[in-house]
Short mmCIF file of N, CA, C and O in Angstrom, two decimals:
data_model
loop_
_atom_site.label_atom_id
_atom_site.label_comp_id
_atom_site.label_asym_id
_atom_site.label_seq_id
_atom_site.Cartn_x
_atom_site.Cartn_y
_atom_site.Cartn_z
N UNK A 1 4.23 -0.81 -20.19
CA UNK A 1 3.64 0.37 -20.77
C UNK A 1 2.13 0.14 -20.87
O UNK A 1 1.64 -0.98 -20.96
N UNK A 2 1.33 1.40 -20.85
CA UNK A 2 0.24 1.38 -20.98
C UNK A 2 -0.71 2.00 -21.93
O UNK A 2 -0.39 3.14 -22.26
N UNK A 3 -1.89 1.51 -22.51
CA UNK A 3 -2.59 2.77 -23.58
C UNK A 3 -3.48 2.48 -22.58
O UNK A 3 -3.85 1.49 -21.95
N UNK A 4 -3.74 3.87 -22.65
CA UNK A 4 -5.62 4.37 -21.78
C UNK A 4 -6.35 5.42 -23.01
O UNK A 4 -5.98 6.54 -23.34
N UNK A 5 -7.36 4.73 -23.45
CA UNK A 5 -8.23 5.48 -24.47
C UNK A 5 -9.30 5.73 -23.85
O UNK A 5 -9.72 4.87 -23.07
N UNK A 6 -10.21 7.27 -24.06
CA UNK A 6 -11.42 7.46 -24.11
C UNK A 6 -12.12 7.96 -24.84
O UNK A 6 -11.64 8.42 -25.87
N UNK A 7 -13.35 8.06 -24.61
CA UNK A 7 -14.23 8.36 -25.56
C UNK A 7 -15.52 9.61 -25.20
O UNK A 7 -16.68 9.26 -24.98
N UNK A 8 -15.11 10.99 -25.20
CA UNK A 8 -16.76 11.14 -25.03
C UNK A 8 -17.66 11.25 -26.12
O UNK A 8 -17.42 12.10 -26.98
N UNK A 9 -19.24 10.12 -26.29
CA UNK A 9 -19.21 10.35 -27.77
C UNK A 9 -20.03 11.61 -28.07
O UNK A 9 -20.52 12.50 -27.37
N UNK A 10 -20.00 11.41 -29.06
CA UNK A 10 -20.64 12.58 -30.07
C UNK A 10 -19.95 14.04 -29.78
O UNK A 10 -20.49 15.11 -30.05
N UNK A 11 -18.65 13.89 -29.20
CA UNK A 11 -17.48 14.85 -28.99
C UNK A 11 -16.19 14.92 -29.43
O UNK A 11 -15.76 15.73 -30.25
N UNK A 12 -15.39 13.83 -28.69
CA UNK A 12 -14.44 13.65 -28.92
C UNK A 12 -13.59 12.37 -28.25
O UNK A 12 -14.27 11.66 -27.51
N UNK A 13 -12.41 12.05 -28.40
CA UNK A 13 -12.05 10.67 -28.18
C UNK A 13 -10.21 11.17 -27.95
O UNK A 13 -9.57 11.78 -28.80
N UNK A 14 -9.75 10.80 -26.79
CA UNK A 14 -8.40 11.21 -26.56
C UNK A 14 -7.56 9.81 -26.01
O UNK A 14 -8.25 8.92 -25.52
N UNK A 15 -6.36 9.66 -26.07
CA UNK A 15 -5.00 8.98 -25.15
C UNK A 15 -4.47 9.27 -24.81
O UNK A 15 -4.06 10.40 -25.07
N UNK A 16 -3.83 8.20 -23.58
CA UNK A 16 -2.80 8.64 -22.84
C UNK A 16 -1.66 7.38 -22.88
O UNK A 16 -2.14 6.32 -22.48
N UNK A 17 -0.41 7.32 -23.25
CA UNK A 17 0.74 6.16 -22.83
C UNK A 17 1.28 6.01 -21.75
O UNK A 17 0.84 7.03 -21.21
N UNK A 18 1.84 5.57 -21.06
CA UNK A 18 2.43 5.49 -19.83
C UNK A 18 2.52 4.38 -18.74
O UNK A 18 1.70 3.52 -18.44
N UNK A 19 3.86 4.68 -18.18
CA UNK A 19 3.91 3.62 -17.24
C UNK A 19 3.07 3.13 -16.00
O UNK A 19 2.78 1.96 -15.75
N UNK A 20 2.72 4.34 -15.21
CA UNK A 20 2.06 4.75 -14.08
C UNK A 20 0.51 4.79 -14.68
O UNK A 20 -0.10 5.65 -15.31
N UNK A 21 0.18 3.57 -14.26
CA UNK A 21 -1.76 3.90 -13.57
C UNK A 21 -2.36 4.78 -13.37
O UNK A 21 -3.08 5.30 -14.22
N UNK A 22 -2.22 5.18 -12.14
CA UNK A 22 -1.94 6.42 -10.98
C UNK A 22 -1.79 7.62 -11.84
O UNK A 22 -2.64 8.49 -11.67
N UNK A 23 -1.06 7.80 -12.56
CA UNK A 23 -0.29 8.88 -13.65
C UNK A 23 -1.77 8.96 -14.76
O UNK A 23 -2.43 9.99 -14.94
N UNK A 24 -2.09 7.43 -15.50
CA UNK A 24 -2.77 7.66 -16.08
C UNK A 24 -4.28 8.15 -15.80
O UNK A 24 -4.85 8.86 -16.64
N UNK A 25 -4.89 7.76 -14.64
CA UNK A 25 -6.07 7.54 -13.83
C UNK A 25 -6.38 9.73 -14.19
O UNK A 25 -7.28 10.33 -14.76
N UNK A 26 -4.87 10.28 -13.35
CA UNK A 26 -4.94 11.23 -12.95
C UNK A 26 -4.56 12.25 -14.29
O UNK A 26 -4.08 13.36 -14.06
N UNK A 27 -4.76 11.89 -15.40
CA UNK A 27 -5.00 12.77 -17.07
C UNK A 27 -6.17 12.00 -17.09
O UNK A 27 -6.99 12.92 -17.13
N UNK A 28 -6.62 11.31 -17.08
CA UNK A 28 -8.02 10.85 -17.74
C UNK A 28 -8.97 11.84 -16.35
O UNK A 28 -9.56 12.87 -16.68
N UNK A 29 -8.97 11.56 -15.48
CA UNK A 29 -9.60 12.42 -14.86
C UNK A 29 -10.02 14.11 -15.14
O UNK A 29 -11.12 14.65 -15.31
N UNK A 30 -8.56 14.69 -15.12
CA UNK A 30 -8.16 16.16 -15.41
C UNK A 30 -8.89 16.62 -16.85
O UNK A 30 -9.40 17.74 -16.97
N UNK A 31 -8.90 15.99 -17.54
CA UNK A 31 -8.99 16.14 -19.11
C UNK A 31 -10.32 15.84 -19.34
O UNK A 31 -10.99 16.74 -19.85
N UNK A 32 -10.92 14.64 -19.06
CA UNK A 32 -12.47 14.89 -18.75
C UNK A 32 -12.65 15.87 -18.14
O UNK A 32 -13.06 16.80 -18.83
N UNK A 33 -12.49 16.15 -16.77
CA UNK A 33 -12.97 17.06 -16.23
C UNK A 33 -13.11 18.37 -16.55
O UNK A 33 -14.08 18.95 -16.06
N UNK A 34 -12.28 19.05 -17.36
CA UNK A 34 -12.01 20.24 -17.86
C UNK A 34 -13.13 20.36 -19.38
O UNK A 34 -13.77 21.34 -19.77
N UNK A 35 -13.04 19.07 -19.94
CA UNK A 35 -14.10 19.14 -21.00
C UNK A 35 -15.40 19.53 -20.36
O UNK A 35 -15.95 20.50 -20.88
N UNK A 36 -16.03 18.93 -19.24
CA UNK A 36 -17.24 18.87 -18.92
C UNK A 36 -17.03 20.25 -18.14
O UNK A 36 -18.04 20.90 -18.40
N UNK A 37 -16.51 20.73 -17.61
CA UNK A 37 -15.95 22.01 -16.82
C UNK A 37 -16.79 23.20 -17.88
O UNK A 37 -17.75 23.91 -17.56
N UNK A 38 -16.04 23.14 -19.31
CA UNK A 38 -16.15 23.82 -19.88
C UNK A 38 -16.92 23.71 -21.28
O UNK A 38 -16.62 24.30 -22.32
N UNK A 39 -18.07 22.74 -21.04
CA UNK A 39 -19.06 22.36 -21.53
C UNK A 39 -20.17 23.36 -21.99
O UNK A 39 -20.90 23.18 -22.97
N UNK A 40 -20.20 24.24 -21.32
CA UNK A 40 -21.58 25.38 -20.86
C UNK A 40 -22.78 24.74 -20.37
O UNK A 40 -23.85 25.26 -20.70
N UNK A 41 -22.81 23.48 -19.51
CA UNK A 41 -23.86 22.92 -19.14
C UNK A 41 -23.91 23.31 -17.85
O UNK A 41 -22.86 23.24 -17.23
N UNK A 42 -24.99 23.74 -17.24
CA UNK A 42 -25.01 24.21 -16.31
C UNK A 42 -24.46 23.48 -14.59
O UNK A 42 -24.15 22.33 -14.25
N UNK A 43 -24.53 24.38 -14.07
CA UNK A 43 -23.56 23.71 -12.31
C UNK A 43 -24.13 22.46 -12.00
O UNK A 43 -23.37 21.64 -11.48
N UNK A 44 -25.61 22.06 -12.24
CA UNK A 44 -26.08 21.02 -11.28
C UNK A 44 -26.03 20.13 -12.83
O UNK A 44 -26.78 19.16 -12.90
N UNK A 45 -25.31 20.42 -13.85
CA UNK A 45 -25.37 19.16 -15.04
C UNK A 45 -24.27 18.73 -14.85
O UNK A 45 -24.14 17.50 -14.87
N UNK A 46 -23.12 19.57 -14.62
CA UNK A 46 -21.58 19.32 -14.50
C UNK A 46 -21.42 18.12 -13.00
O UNK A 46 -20.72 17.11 -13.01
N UNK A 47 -22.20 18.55 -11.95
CA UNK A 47 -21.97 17.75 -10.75
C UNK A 47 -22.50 16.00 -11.28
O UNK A 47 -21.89 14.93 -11.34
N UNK A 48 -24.16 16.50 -11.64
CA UNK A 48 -24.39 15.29 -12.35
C UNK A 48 -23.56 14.41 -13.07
O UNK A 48 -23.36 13.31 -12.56
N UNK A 49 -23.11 14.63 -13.97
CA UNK A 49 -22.29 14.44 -15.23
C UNK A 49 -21.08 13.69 -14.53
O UNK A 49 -20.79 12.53 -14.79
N UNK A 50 -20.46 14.44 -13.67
CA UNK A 50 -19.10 14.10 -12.86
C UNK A 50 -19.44 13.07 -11.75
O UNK A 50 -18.51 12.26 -11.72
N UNK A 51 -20.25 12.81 -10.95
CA UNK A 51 -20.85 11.91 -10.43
C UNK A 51 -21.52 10.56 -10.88
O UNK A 51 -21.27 9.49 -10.32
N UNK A 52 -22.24 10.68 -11.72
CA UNK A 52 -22.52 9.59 -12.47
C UNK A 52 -21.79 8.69 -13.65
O UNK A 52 -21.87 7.48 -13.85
N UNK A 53 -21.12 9.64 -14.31
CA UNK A 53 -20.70 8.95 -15.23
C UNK A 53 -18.83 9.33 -14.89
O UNK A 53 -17.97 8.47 -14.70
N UNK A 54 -18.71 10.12 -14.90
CA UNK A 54 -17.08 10.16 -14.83
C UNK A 54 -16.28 9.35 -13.24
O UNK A 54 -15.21 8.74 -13.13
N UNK A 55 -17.24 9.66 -12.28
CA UNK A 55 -16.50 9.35 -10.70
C UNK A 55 -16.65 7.24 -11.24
O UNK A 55 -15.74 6.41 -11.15
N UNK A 56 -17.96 7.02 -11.70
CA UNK A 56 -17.80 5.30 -11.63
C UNK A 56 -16.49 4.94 -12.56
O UNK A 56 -15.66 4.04 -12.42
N UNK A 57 -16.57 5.54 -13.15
CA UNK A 57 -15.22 4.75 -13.93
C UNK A 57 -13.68 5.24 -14.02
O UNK A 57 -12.76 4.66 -14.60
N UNK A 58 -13.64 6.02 -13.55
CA UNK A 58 -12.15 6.78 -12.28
C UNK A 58 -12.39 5.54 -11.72
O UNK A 58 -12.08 4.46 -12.21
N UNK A 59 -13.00 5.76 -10.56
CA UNK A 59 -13.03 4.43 -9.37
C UNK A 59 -12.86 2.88 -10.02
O UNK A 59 -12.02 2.09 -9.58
N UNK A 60 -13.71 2.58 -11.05
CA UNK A 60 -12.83 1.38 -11.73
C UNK A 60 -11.85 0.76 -12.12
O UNK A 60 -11.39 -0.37 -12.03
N UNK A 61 -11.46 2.35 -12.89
CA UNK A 61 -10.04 2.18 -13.10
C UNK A 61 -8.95 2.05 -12.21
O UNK A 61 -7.99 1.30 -12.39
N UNK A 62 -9.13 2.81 -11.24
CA UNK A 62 -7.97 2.78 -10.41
C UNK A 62 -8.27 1.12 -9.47
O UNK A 62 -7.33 0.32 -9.57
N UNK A 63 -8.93 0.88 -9.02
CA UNK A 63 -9.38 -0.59 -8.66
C UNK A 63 -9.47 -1.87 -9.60
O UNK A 63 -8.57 -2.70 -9.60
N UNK A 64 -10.85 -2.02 -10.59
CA UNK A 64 -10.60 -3.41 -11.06
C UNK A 64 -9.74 -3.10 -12.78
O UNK A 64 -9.57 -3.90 -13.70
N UNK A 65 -9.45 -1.98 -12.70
CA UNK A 65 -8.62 -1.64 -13.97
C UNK A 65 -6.90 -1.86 -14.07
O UNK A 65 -6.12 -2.28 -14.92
N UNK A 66 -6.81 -1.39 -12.84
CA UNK A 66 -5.32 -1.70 -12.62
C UNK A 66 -5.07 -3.00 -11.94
O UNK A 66 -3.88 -3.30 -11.96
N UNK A 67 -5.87 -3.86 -11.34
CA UNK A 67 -5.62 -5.33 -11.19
C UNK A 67 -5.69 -5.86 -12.29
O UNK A 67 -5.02 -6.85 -12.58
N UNK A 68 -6.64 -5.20 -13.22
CA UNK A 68 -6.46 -6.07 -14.59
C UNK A 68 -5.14 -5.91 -15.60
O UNK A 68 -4.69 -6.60 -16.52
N UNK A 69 -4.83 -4.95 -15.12
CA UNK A 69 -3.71 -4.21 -15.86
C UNK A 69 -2.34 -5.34 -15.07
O UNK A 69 -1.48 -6.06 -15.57
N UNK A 70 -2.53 -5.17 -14.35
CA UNK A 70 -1.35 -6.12 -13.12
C UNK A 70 -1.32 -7.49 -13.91
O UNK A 70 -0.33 -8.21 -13.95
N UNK A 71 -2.26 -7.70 -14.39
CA UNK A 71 -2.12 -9.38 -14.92
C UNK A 71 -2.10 -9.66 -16.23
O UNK A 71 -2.32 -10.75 -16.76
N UNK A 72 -1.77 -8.36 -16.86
CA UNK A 72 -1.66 -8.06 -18.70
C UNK A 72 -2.74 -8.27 -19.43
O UNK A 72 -2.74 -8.38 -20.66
N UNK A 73 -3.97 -8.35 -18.51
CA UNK A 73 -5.19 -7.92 -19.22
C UNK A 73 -5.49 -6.85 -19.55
O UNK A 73 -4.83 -5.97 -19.00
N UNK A 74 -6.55 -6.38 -20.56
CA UNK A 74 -7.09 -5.47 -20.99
C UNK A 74 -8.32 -5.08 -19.76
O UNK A 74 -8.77 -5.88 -18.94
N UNK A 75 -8.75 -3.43 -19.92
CA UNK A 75 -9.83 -2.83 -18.93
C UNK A 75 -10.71 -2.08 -19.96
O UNK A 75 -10.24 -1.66 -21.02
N UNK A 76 -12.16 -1.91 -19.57
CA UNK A 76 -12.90 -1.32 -20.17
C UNK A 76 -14.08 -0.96 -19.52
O UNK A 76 -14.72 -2.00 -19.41
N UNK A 77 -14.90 0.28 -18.86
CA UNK A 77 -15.76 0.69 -18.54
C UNK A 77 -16.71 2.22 -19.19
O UNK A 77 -16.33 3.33 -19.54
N UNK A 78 -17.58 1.80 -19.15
CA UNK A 78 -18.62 3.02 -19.59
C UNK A 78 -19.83 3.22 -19.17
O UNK A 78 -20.73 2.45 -18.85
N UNK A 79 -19.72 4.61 -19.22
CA UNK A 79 -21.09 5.08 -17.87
C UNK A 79 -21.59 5.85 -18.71
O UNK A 79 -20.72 6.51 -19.28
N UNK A 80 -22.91 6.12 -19.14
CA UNK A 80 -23.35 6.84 -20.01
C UNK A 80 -22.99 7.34 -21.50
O UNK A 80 -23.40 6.75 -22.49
N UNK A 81 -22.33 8.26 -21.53
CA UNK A 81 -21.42 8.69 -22.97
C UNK A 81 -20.12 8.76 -22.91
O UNK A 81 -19.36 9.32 -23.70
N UNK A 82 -19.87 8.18 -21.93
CA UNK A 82 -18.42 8.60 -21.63
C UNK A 82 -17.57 6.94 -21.31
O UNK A 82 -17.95 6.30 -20.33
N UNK A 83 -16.72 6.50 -21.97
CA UNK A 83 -16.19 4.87 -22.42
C UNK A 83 -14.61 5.13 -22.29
O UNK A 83 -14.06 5.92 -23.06
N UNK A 84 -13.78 4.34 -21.14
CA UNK A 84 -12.74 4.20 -21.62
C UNK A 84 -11.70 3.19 -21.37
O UNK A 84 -11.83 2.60 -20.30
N UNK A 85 -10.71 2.85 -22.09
CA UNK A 85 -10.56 1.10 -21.67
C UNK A 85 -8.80 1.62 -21.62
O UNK A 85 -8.21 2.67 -21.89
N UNK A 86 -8.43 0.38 -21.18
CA UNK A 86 -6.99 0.73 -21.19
C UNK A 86 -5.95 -1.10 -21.80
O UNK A 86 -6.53 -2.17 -22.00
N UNK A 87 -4.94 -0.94 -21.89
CA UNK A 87 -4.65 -1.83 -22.26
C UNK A 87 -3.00 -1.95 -21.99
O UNK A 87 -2.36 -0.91 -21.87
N UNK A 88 -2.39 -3.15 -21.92
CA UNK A 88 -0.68 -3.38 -21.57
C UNK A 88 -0.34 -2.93 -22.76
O UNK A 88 -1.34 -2.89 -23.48
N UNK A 89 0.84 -2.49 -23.42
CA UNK A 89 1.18 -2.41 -24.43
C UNK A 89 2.98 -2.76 -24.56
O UNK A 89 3.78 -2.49 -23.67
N UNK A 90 3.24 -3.25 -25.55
CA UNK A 90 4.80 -3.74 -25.78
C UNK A 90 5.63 -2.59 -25.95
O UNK A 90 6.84 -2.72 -26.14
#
């Protein structure tokens, strides 16, 4: 089992449980994305925003997050305001 926590700060902070990586990768994605979607920050802040800070740590996660995850380590990355780590859980 897995916890995946994030954080956007000075907003809000959500989880996800689950078996699947992959599963989790793809709500942490969706769910950011829809926050910043519906942010009211304008088109070229949202691309920004989603590029810089949300795409590096998707891509982490699914790479050095889930090898870390593979070996019952803990993961943790943050790109600007946006932080989220994941962890094995019993």
């Amino acid at each position: 089992m897995i916890k995946l926590t994030w954080a956007l700060v000075a907003d809000r902070m959500d989880e996800w449980t689950g078996e699947d990586i992959a599963e989790g990768v793809a709500v942490l994605e969706a769910e950011v994305g829809a926050v910043v979607d519906a942010s009211g920050m304008r088109e070229q802040a949202v691309r920004h925003w989603r590029t810089d800070f949300l795409a590096p740590v998707v891509e982490s996660l699914r790479t050095e997050g889930a090898a870390a995850l593979a070996r019952g380590e803990s993961w943790s990355k943050a790109a600007g305001p946006f932080l989220a780590c994941a962890s094995p859980v019993a």
